Coordinates of C-alpha atoms in Angstrom, one line a residue:
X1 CA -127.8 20.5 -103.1
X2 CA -123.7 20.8 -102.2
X3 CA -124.5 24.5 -100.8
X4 CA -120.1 24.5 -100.3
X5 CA -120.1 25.1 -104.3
X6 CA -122.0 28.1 -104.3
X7 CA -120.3 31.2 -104.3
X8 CA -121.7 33.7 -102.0
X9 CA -120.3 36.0 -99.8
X10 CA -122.0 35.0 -96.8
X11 CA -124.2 32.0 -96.7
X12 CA -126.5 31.1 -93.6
X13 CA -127.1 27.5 -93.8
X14 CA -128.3 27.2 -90.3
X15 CA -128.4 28.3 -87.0
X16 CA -129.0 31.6 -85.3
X17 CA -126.9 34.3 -86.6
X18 CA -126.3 38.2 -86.6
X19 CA -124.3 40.3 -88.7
X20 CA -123.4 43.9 -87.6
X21 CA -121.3 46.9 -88.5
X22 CA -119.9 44.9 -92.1
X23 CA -120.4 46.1 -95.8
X24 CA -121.0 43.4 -98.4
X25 CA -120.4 44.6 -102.1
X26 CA -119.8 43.5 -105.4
X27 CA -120.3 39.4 -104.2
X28 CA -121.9 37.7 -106.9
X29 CA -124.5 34.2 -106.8
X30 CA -123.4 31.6 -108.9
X31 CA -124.1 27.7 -107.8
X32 CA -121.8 26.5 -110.6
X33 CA -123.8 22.7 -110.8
X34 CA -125.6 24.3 -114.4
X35 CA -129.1 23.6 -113.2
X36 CA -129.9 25.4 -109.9
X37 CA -131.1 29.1 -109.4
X38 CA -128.4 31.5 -108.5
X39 CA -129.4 33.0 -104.9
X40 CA -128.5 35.9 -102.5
X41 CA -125.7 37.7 -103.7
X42 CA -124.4 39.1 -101.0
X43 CA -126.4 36.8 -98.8
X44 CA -128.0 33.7 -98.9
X45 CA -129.9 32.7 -95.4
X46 CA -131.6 29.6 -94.6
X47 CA -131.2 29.6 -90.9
X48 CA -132.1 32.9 -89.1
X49 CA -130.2 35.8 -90.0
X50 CA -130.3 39.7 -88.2
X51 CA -128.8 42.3 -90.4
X52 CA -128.1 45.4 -87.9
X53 CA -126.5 48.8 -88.9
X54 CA -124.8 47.0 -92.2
X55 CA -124.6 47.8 -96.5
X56 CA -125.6 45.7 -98.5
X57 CA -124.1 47.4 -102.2
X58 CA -123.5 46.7 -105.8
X59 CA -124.1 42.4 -105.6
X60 CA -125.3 40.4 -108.3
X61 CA -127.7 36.9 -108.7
X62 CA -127.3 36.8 -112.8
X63 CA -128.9 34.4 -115.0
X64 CA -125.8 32.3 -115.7
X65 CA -124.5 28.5 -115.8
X66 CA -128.2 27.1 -116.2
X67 CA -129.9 29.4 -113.4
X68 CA -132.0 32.4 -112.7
X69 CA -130.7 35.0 -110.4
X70 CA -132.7 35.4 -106.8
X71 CA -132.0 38.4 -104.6
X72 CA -129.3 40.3 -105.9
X73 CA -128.3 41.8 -102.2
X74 CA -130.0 39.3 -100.1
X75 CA -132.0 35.7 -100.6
X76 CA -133.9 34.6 -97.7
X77 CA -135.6 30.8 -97.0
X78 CA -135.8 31.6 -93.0
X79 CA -136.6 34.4 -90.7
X80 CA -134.3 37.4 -91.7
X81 CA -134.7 41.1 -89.6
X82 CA -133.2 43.9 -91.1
X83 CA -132.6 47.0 -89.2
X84 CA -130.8 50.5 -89.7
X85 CA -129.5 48.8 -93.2
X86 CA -129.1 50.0 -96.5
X87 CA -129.6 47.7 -99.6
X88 CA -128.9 49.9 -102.4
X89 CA -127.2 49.2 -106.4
X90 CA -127.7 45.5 -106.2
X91 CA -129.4 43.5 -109.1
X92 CA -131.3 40.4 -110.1
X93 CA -132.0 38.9 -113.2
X94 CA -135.5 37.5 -112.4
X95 CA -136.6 38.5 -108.6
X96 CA -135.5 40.6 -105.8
X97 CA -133.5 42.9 -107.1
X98 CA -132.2 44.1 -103.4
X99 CA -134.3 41.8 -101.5
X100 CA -135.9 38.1 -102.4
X101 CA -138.0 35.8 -99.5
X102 CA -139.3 32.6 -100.7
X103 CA -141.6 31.1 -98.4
X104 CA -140.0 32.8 -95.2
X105 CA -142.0 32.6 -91.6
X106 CA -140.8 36.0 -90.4
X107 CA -139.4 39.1 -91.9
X108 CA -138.7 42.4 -90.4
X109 CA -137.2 45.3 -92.3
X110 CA -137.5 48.5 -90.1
X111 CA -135.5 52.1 -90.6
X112 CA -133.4 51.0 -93.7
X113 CA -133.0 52.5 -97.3
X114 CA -133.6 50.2 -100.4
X115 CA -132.6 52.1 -102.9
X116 CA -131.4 51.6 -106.4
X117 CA -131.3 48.5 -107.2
X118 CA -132.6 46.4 -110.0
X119 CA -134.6 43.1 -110.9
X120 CA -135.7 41.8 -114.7
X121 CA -138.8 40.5 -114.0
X122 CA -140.3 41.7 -110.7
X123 CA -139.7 43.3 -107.4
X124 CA -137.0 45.5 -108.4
X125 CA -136.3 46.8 -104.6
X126 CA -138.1 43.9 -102.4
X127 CA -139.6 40.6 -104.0
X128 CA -142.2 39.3 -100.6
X129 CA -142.8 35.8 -101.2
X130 CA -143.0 35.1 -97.3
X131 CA -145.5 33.9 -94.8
X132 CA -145.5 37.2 -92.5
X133 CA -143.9 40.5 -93.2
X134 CA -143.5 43.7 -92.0
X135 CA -141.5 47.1 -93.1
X136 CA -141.1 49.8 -90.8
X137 CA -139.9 53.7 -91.3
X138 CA -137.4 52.4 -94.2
X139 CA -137.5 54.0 -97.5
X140 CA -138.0 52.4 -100.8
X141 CA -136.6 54.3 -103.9
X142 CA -135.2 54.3 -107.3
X143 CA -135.5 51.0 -107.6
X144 CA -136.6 49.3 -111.3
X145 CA -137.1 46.5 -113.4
X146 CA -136.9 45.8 -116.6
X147 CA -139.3 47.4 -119.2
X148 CA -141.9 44.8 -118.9
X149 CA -141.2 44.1 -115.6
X150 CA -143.3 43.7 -112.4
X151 CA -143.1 46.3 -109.7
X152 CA -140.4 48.3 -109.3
X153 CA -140.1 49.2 -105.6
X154 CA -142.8 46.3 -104.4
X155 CA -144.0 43.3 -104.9
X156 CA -145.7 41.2 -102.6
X157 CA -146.8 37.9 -104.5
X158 CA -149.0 35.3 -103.2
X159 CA -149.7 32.3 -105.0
X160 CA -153.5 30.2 -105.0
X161 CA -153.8 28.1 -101.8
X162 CA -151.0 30.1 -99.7
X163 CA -151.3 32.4 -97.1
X164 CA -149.5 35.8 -96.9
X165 CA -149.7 38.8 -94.5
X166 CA -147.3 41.7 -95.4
X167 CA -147.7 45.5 -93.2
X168 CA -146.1 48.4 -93.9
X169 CA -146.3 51.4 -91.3
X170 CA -144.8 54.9 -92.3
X171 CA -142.9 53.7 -95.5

């Protein structure tokens, strides 16, 4: 897939990368090619991606042009750490209302705030499809689907013949 025609406001296509200090707000997902989910957005990461001391606010991966919407504030494929963050008012139409991983090796989420935000399906706040996960002292509140939805703050999903291990310590 042409990744260049997706609008996202930051896309991580590869490569080792950190973002500090920035808000990312109102960016929406939209691939535009009519048959490809709409991912991350305010970020979509398939290298390796830190988040430190950033918001992540009020982004949008919508059912629209022939897609579903993925991670509303942030899609991950690759390793993504989150720290001192908050992901809060962001929405999804399907998954991941704040946070989506699909298949990810590593993710880290320690002292942030995921708050708010909102998914159609399932995993309103955080939507763990990943190998390995862990959250750390962060907060999970307010979040919701819609009213036959799946999880509203939660939802770690692991399919037949895969292999999952997600901790949570003082959440």
């Amino acid at each position: 897939a042409d990744l260049a025609a997706r609008i996202v406001p930051y896309l991580v296509d590869a490569g080792v990368v950190t973002l500090a200090g920035l808000s990312i707000a109102n960016g929406r997902a939209l691939h535009g090619d009519g048959g490809i989910d709409n991912l991350g957005g305010g970020i979509l990461n398939e290298g390796s991606l830190t988040v430190r001391n950033c918001i992540i606010a009020s982004n949008a991966a919508r059912e629209e042009d022939g897609g579903n919407g993925f991670g509303g504030g942030i899609f991950t494929y690759g390793p993504l750490t989150i720290l001192d963050s908050t992901i809060r008012g962001n929405e999804a139409n399907y998954a991941g209302g704040g946070i989506c991983t699909f298949h990810s090796e590593d993710v880290r989420i320690e002292r942030c705030t995921i708050s708010g935000n909102f998914a159609g399906i399932q995993g309103g706040g955080v939507n763990f499809h990943g190998r390995t996960g862990s959250l750390k002292n962060c907060t999970i509140s307010g979040n919701r689907t819609a009213e036959k939805g799946t999880a509203s703050a939660l939802l770690h999903i692991v399919f037949e013949s895969e292999v999952s291990d997600l901790t949570l310590t003082t959440c």
